[in-house]
Tab-separated table of C-alpha atoms and ligand atoms in Angstrom:
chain	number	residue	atom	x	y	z
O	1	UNK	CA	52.665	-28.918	-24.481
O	2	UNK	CA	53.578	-25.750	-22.828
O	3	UNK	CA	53.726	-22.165	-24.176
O	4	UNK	CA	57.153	-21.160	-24.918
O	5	UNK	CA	58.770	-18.231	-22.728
O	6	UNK	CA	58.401	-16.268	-25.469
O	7	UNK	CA	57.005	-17.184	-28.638
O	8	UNK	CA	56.685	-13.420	-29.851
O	9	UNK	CA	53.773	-13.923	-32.569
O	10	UNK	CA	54.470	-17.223	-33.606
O	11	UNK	CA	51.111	-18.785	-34.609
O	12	UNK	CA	49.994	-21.766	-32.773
O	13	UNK	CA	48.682	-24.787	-34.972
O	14	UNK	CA	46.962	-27.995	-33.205
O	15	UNK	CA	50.087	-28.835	-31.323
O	16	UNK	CA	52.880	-27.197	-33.288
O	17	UNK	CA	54.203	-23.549	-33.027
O	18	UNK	CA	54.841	-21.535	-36.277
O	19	UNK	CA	55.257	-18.143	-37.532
O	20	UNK	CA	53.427	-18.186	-40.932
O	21	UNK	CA	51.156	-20.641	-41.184
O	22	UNK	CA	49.800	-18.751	-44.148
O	23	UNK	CA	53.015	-19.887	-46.236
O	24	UNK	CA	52.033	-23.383	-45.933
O	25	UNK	CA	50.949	-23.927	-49.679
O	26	UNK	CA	54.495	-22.970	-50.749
O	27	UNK	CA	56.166	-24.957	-48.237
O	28	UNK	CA	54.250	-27.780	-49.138
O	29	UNK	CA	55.721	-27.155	-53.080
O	30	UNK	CA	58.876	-27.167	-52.019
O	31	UNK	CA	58.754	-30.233	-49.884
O	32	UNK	CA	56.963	-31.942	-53.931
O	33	UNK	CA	60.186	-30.862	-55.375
O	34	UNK	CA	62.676	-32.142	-52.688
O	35	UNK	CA	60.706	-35.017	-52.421
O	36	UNK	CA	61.003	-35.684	-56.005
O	37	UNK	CA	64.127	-36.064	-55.840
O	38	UNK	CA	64.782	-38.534	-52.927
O	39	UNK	CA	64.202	-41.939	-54.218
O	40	UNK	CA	66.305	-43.563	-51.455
O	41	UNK	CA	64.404	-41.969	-48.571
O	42	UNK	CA	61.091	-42.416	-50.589
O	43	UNK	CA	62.060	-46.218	-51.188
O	44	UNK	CA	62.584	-46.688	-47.348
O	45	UNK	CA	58.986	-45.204	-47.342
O	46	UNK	CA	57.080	-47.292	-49.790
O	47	UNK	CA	59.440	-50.349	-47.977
O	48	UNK	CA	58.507	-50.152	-44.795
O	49	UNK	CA	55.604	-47.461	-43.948
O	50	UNK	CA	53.207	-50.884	-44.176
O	51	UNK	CA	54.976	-52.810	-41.381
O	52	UNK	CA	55.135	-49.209	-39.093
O	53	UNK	CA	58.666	-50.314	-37.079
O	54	UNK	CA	58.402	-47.467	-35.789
O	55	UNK	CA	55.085	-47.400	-34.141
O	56	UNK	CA	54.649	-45.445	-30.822
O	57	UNK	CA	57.767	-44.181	-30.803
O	58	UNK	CA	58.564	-40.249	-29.960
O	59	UNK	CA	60.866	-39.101	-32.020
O	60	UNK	CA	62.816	-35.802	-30.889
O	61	UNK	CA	64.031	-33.932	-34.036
O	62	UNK	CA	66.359	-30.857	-33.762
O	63	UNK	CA	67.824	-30.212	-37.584
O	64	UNK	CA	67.703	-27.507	-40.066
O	65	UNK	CA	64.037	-27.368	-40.851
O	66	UNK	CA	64.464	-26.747	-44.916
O	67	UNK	CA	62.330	-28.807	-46.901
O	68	UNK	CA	64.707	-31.743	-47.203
O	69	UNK	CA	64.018	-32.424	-43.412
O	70	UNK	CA	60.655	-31.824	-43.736
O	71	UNK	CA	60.915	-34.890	-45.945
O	72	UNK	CA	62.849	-37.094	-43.407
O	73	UNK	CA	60.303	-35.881	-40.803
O	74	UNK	CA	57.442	-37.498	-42.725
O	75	UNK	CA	59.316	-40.121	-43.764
O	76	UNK	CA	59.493	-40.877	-39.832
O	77	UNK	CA	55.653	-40.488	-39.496
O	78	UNK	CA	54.872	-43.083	-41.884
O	79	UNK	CA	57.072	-45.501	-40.070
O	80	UNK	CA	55.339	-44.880	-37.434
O	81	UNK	CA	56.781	-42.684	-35.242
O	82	UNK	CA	55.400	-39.694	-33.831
O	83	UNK	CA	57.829	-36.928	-34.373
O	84	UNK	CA	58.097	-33.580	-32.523
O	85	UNK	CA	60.517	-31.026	-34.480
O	86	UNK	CA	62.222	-27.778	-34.019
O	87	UNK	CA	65.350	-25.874	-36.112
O	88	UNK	CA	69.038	-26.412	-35.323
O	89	UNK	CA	69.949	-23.231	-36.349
O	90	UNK	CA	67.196	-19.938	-35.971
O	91	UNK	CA	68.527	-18.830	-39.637
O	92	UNK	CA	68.295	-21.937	-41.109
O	93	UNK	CA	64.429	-22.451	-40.303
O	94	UNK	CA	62.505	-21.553	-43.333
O	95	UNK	CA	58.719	-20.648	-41.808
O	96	UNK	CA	57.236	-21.858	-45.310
O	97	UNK	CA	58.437	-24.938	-44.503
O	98	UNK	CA	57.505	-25.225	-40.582
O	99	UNK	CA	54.328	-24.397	-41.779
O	100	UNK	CA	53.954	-27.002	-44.566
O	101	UNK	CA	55.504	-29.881	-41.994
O	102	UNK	CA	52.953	-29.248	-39.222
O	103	UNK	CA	50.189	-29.421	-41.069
O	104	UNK	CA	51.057	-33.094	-41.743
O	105	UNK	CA	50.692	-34.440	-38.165
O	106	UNK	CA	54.861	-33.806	-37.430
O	107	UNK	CA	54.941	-31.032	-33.942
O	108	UNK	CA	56.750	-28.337	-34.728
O	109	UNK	CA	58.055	-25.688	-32.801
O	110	UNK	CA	60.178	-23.075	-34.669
O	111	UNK	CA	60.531	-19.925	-36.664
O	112	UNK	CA	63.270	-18.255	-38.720
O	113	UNK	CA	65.129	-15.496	-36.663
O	114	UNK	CA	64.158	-17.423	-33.327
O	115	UNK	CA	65.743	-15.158	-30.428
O	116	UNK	CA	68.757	-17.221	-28.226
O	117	UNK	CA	66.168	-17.742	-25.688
O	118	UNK	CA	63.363	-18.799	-28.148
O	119	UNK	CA	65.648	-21.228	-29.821
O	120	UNK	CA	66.072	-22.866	-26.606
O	121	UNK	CA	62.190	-22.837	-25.587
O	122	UNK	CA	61.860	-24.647	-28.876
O	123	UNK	CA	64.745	-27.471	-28.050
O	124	UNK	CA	62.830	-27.669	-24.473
O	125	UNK	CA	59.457	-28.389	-25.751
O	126	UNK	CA	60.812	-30.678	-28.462
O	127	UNK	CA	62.076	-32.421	-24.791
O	128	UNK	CA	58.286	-31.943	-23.388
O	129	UNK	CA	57.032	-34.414	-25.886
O	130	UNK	CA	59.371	-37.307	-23.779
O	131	UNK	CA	61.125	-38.546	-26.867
O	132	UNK	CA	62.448	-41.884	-26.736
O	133	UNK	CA	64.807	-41.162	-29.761
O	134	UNK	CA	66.470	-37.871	-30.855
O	135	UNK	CA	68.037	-36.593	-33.568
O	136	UNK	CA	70.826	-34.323	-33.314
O	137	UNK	CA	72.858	-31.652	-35.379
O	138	UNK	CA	74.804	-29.685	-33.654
O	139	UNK	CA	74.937	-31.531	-29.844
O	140	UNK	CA	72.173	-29.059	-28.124
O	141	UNK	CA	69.338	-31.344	-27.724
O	142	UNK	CA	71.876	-33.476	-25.975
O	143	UNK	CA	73.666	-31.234	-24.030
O	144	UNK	CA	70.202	-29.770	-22.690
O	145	UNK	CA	69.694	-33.908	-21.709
O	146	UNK	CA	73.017	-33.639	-20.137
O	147	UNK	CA	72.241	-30.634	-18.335
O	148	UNK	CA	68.747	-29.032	-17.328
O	149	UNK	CA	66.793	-32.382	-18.370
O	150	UNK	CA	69.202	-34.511	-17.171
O	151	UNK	CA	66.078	-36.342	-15.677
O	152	UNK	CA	64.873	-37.142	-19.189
O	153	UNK	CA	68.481	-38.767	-20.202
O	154	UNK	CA	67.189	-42.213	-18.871
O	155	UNK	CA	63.921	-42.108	-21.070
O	156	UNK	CA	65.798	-41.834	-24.355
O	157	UNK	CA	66.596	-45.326	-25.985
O	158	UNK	CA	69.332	-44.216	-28.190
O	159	UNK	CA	69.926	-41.130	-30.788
O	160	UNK	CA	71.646	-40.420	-34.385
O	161	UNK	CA	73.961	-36.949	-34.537
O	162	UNK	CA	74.557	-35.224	-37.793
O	163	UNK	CA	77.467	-33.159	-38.390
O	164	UNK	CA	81.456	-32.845	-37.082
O	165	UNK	CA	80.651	-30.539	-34.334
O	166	UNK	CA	77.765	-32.657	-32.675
O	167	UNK	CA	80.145	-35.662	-32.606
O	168	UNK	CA	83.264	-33.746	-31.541
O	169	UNK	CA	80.662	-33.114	-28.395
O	170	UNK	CA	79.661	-35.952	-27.982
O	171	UNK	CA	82.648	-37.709	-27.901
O	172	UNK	CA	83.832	-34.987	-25.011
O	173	UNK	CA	81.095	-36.402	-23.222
O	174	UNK	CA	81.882	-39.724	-23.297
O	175	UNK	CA	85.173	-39.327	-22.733
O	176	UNK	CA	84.273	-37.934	-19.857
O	177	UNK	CA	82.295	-40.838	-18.524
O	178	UNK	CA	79.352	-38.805	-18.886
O	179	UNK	CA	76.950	-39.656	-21.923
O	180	UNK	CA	74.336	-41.576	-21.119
O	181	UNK	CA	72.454	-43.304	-23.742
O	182	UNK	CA	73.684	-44.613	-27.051
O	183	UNK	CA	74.762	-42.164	-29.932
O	184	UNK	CA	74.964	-43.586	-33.603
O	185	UNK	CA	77.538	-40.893	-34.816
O	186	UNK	CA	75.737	-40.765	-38.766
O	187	UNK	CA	78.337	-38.122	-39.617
O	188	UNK	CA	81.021	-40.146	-39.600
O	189	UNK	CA	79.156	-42.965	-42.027
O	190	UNK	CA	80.718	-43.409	-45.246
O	191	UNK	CA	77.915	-42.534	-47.109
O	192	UNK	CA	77.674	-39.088	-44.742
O	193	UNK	CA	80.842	-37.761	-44.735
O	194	UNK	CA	82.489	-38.612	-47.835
O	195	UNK	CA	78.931	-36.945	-50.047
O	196	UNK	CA	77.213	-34.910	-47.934
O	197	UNK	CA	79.905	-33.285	-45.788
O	198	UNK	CA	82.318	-32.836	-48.756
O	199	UNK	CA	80.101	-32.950	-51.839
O	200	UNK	CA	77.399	-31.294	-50.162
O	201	UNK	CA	79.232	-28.368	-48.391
O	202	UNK	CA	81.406	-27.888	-51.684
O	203	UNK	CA	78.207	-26.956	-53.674
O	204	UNK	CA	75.997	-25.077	-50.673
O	205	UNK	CA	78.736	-22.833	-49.451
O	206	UNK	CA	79.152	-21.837	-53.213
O	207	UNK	CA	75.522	-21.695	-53.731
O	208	UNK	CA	75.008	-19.520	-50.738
O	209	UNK	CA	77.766	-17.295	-51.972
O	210	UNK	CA	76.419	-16.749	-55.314
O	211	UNK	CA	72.721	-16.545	-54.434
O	212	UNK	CA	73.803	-13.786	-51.818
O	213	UNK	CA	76.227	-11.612	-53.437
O	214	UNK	CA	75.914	-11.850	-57.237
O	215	UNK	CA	79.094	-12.174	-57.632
O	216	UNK	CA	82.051	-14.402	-59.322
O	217	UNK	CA	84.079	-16.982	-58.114
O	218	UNK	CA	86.195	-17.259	-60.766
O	219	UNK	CA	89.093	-15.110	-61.045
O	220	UNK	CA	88.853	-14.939	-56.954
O	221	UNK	CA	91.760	-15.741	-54.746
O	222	UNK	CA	89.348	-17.958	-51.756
O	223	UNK	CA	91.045	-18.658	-48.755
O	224	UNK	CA	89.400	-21.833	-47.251
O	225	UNK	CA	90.014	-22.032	-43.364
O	226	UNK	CA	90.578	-25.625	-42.212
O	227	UNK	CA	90.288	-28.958	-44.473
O	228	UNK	CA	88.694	-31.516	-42.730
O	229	UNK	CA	86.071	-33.187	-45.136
O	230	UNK	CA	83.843	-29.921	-45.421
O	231	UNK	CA	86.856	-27.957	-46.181
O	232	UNK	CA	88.051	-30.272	-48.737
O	233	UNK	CA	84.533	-29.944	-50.873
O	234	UNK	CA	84.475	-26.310	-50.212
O	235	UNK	CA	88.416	-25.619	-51.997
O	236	UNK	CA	87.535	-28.675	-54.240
O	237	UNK	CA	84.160	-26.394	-55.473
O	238	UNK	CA	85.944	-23.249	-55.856
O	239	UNK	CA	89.146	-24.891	-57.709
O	240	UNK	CA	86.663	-25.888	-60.018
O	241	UNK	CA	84.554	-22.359	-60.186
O	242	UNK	CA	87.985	-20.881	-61.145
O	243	UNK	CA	89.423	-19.196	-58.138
O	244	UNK	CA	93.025	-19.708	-56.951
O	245	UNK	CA	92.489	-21.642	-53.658
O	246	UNK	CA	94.440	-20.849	-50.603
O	247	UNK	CA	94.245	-23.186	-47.385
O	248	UNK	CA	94.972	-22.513	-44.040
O	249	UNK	CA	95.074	-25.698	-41.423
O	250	UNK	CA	96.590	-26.825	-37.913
O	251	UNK	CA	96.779	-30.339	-38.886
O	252	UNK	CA	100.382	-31.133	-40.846
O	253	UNK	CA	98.608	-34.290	-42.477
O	254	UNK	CA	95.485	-32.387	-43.771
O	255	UNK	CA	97.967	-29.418	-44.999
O	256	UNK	CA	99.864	-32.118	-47.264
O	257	UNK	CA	96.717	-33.723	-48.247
O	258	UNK	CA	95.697	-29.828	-49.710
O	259	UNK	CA	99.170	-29.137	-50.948
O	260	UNK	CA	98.941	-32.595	-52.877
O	261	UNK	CA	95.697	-32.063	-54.149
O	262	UNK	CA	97.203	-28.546	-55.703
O	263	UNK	CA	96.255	-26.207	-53.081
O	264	UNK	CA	98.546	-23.497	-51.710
O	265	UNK	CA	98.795	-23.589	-48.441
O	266	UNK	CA	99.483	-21.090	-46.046
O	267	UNK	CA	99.460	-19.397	-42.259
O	268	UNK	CA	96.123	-17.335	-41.942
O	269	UNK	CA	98.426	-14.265	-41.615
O	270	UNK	CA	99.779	-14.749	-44.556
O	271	UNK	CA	96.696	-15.557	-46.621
O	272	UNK	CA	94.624	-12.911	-45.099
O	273	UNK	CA	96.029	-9.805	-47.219
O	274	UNK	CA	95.461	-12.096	-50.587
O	275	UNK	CA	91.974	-12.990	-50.453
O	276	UNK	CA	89.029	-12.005	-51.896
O	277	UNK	CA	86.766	-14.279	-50.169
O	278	UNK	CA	87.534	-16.176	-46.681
O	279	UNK	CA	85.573	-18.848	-45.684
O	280	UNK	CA	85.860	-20.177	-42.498
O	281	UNK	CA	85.431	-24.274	-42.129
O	282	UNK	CA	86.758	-25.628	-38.626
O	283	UNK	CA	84.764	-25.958	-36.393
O	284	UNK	CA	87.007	-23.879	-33.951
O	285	UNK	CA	86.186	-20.550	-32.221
O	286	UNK	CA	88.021	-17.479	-33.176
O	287	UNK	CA	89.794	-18.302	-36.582
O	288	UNK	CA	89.405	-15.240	-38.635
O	289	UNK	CA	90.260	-12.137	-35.692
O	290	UNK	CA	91.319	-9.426	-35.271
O	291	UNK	CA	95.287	-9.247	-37.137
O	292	UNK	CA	93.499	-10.904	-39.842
O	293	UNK	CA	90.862	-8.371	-40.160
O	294	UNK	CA	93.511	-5.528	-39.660
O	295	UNK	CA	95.566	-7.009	-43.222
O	296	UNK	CA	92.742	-8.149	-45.057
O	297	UNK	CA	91.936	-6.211	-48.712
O	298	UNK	CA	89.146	-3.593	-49.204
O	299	UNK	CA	85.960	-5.246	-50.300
O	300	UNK	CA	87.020	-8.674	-49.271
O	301	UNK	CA	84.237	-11.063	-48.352
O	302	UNK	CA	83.953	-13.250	-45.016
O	303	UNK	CA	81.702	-16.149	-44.644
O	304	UNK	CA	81.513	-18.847	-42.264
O	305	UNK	CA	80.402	-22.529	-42.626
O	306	UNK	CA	80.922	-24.223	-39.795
O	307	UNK	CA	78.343	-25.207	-36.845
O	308	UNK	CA	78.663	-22.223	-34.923
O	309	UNK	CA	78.730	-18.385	-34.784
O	310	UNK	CA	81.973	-18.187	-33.638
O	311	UNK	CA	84.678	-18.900	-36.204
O	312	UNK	CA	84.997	-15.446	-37.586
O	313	UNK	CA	84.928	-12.630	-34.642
O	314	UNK	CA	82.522	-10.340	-34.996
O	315	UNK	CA	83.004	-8.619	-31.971
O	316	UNK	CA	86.253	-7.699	-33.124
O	317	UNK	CA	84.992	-6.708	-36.929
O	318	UNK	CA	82.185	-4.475	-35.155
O	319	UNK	CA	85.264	-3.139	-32.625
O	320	UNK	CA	87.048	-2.035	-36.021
O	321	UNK	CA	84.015	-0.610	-38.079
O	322	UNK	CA	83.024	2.949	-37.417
O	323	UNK	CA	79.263	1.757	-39.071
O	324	UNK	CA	77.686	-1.141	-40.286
O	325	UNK	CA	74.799	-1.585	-42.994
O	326	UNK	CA	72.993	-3.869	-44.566
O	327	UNK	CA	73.653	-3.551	-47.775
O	328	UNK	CA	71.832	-6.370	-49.841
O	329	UNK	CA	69.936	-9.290	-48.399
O	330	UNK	CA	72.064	-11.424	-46.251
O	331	UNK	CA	75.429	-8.792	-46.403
O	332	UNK	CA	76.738	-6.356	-44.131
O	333	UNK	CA	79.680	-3.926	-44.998
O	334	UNK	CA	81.496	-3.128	-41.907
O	335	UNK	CA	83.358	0.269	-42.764
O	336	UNK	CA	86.394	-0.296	-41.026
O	337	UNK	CA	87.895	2.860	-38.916
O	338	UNK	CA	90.616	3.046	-41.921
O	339	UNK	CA	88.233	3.683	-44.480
O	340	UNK	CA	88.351	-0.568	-45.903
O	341	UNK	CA	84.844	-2.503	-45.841
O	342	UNK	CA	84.319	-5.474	-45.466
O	343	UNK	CA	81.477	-7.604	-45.824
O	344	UNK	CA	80.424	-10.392	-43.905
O	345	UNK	CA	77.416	-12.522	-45.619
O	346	UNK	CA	75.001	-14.317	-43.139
O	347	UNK	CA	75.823	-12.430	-40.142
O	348	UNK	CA	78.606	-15.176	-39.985
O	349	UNK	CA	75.877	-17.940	-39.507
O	350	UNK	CA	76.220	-21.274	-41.721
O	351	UNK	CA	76.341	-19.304	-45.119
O	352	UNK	CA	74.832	-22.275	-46.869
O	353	UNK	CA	71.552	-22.821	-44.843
O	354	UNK	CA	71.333	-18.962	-43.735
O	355	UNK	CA	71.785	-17.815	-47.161
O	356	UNK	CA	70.385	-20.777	-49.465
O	357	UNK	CA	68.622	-24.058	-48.958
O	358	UNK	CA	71.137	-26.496	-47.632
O	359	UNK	CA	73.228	-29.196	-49.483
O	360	UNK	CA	71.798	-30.051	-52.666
O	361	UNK	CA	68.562	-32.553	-52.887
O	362	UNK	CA	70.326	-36.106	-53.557
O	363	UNK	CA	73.143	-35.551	-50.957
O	364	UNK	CA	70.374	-34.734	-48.285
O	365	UNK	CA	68.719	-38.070	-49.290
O	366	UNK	CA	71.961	-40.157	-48.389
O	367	UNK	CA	72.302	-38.535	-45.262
O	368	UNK	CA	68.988	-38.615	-44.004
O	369	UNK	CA	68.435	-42.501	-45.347
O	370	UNK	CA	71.478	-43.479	-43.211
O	371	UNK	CA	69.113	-41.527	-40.221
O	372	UNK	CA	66.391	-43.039	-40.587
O	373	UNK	CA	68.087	-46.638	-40.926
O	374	UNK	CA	70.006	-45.737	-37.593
O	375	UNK	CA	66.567	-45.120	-36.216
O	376	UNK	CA	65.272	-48.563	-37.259
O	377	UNK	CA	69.101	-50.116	-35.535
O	378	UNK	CA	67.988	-48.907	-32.347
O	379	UNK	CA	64.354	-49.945	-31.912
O	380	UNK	CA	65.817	-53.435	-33.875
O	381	UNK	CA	68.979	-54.815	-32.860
O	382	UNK	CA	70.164	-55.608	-29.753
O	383	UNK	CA	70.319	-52.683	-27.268
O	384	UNK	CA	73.343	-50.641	-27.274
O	385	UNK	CA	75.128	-49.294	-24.261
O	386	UNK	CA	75.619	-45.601	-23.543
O	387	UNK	CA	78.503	-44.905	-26.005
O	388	UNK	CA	78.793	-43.072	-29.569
O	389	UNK	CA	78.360	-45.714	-31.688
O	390	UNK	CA	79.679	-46.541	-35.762
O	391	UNK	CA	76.961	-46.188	-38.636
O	392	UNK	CA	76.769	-50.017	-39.142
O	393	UNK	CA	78.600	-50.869	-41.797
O	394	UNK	CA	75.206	-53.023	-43.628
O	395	UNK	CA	73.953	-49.580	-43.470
O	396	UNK	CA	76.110	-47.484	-45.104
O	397	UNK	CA	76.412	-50.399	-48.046
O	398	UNK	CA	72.655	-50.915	-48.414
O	399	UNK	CA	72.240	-46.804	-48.984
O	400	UNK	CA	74.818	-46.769	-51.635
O	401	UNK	CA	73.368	-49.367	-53.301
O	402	UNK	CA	69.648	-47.829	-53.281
O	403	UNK	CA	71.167	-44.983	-54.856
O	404	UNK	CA	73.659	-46.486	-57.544
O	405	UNK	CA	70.359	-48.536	-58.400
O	406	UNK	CA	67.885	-45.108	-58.534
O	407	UNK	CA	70.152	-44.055	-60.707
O	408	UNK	CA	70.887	-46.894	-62.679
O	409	UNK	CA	74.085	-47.552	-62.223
O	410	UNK	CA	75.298	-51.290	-61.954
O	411	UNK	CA	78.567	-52.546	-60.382
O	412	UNK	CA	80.860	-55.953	-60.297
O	413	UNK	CA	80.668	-58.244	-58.104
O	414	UNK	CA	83.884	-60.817	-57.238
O	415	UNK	CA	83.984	-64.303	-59.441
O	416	UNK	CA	84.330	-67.241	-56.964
O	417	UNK	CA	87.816	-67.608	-57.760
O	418	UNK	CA	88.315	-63.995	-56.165
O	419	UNK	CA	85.970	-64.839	-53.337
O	420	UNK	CA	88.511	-68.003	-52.868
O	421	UNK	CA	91.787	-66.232	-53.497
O	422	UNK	CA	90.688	-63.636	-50.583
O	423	UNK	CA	89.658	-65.929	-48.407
O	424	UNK	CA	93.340	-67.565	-48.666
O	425	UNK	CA	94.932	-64.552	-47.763
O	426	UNK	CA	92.694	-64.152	-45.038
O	427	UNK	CA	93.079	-67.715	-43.692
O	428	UNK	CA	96.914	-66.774	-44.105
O	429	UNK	CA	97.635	-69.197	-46.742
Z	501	LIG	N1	69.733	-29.600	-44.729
Z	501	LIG	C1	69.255	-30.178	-43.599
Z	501	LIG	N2	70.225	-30.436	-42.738
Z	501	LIG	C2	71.371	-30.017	-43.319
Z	501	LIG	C3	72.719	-30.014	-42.917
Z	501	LIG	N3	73.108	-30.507	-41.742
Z	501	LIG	N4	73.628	-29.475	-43.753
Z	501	LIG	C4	73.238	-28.960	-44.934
Z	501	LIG	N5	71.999	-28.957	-45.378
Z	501	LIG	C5	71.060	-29.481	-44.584
């Protein structure tokens, strides 16, 4: 592969690019723990590592490179595949873990704190290695095939995308005529969105709050920006912590769903002056600006889980702050020009992977089962056309079942008399 543009003093390892290839050991440990505690992927593994299905493929693997992905991307090796990997998200990269992962035969390229124009060498050498399949979070390993390697988008035999915003792209694309190879949209599996999206956010959100600041939920008045399935785990979480949950949405049907679940809900402009904590969830640009950050309360804390950057403006925060300092890992205090500060945690990034480790262990397992089962679909079945494509149901069923079974749980199943009384109602009888 090619150097990057500019790989600063990232350390180069066989193949793979990495900053610290002296943290190996304890990415390794971590990758033990997570692993540990991922008997669905690890079952896949044992399953089907002997047959290889996935033999000679390349595998193009853009995700947030924690140790729970280091996981999947072995997982992928032993099936076969040979898997190049980068971050999808510069602050979410943990170099202990890049380091640990390449050492295991997986291509990485990626570093924590990767510069805008690193982060993209790093997508475009992941592209060098001509992978037939790709994995997704976000949507910019396939925009870049939509775009400047549009020449590649006839190589790639179908992909899996991860999260809300890489779908909402994807479908754009489509759409719009323009996507060209198959997309399995895994987000929107059952066994994705209803654990890891809600469950999952609702604990790493809090997690990256507490890690970072030290400080209680309970007591707080949280105003929770948007409540699509991430949103609903993240008030859910907080309800529960002991804060007084406030939630601000566009869509009538989600407000009532939060109002019926016990929420208040309110207009941002409202809400603003009453919380304590904001935490932005929408997967929209400019939610928390500049009226909001003129009302909110001295000391109030902003954080941002969605995809992208963009959700709370920071241009406008630092166009209202006479100074801003660090003042604990992962916080600034912007001292506003009226003598308020506020602090923003994670430099507005994804607070849960910037500022913690991701969604918790077994969530990450569901998720990343469902990927690598969507992997196996498109090297299996029949070919599917250019499209964003259902996790199959068979899929989504088989990796709740692995896991009600790793954890010993057992369920009915219908007598014959039910399995003849539906089919009569079926057969309209
Ligand atoms: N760990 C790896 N990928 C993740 C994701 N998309 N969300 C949360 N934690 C993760």
């Amino acid at each position: 592969m090619p150097p990057l543009p500019s790989p600063g003093d990232a350390a180069v390892t066989g193949r793979s690019e990495v900053r610290h290839p002296e943290l190996a050991e304890e990415g390794r440990a971590r990758m033990v723990w997570a692993r540990a505690h991922m008997p669905v992927l690890e079952g896949l593994r044992r399953r089907l590592a002997p047959s290889s299905p996935l033999a000679g493929m390349r595998l193009g693997m853009v995700l947030h490179l924690e140790a729970k992905t280091a996981v999947l991307a072995e997982t992928l090796k032993a099936l076969g595949a040979q898997v190049t990997a980068t971050g999808s998200n510069p602050l979410s990269t943990q170099d202990a873990v890049a380091a640990a992962l390449a050492e295991t035969g997986v291509d990485v390229a990626a570093w924590h704190g990767a510069t805008p124009e690193e982060y993209r060498g790093c997508l475009e050498r992941v592209l060098d290695a001509r992978p037939r399949l790709v994995i997704d979070d976000g949507g910019d390993l396939v925009a870049l095939l939509h775009g400047e390697r549009s020449e590649q988008a006839g190589e790639i035999l179908g992909g899996a995308e991860e999260t809300t915003t890489g779908v909402t792209r994807l479908r754009a694309l489509e759409r719009a005529g323009r996507l060209r190879f198959p997309m399995i949209a895994v987000n929107d599996g059952r066994m994705k969105h209803l654990f890891d999206n809600r469950y999952g956010t609702g604990q790493s959100v809090w997690d990256g709050y507490m890690r970072t600041t030290n400080l209680t939920v309970a007591g707080k008045t949280v105003v929770v920006c948007g409540y699509g399935w991430c949103g609903k785990g993240v008030a859910l979480r907080a309800a529960g912590l002991g804060a007084r949950v406030i939630v601000t949405e566009v869509d009538p049907v989600a407000a009532a769903e939060a109002v019926m679940e016990g929420h208040r809900v309110l207009p941002l402009e409202q809400a603003a002056p009453l919380a304590d904590v904001v935490v932005t969830v929408t997967g929209m640009a400019g939610v928390v600006t500049a009226p909001h950050i003129a009302a909110m309360r001295d000391g109030a804390v902003l954080m941002n889980a969605g995809h992208f950057d963009v959700e709370i403006d920071k241009p406008a925060l630092a166009g209202a702050s006479r100074s801003v300092t660090r003042v604990r890992e992962g916080i600034d205090a912007y001292r506003l020009k009226d003598g308020r500060t506020l602090y923003l945690l994670a430099e507005g990034r994804l607070v849960n992977l910037a500022a913690g480790d991701g969604h918790p262990v077994e969530i990450m397992d569901l998720t990343f089962a469902l990927q690598v089962r969507c992997m196996l679909r498109l090297v299996q079945g029949e070919p599917l056309p250019p499209g964003v494509h259902p996790v199959p149901a068979e899929v989504d069923e088989e990796v709740a079942r692995a896991y009600l079974a790793a954890g010993g749980w057992e369920i009915d199943r219908l007598t014959e008399a039910q399995v003849r009384y539906r089919s009569e109602w079926e057969a309209g009888t």
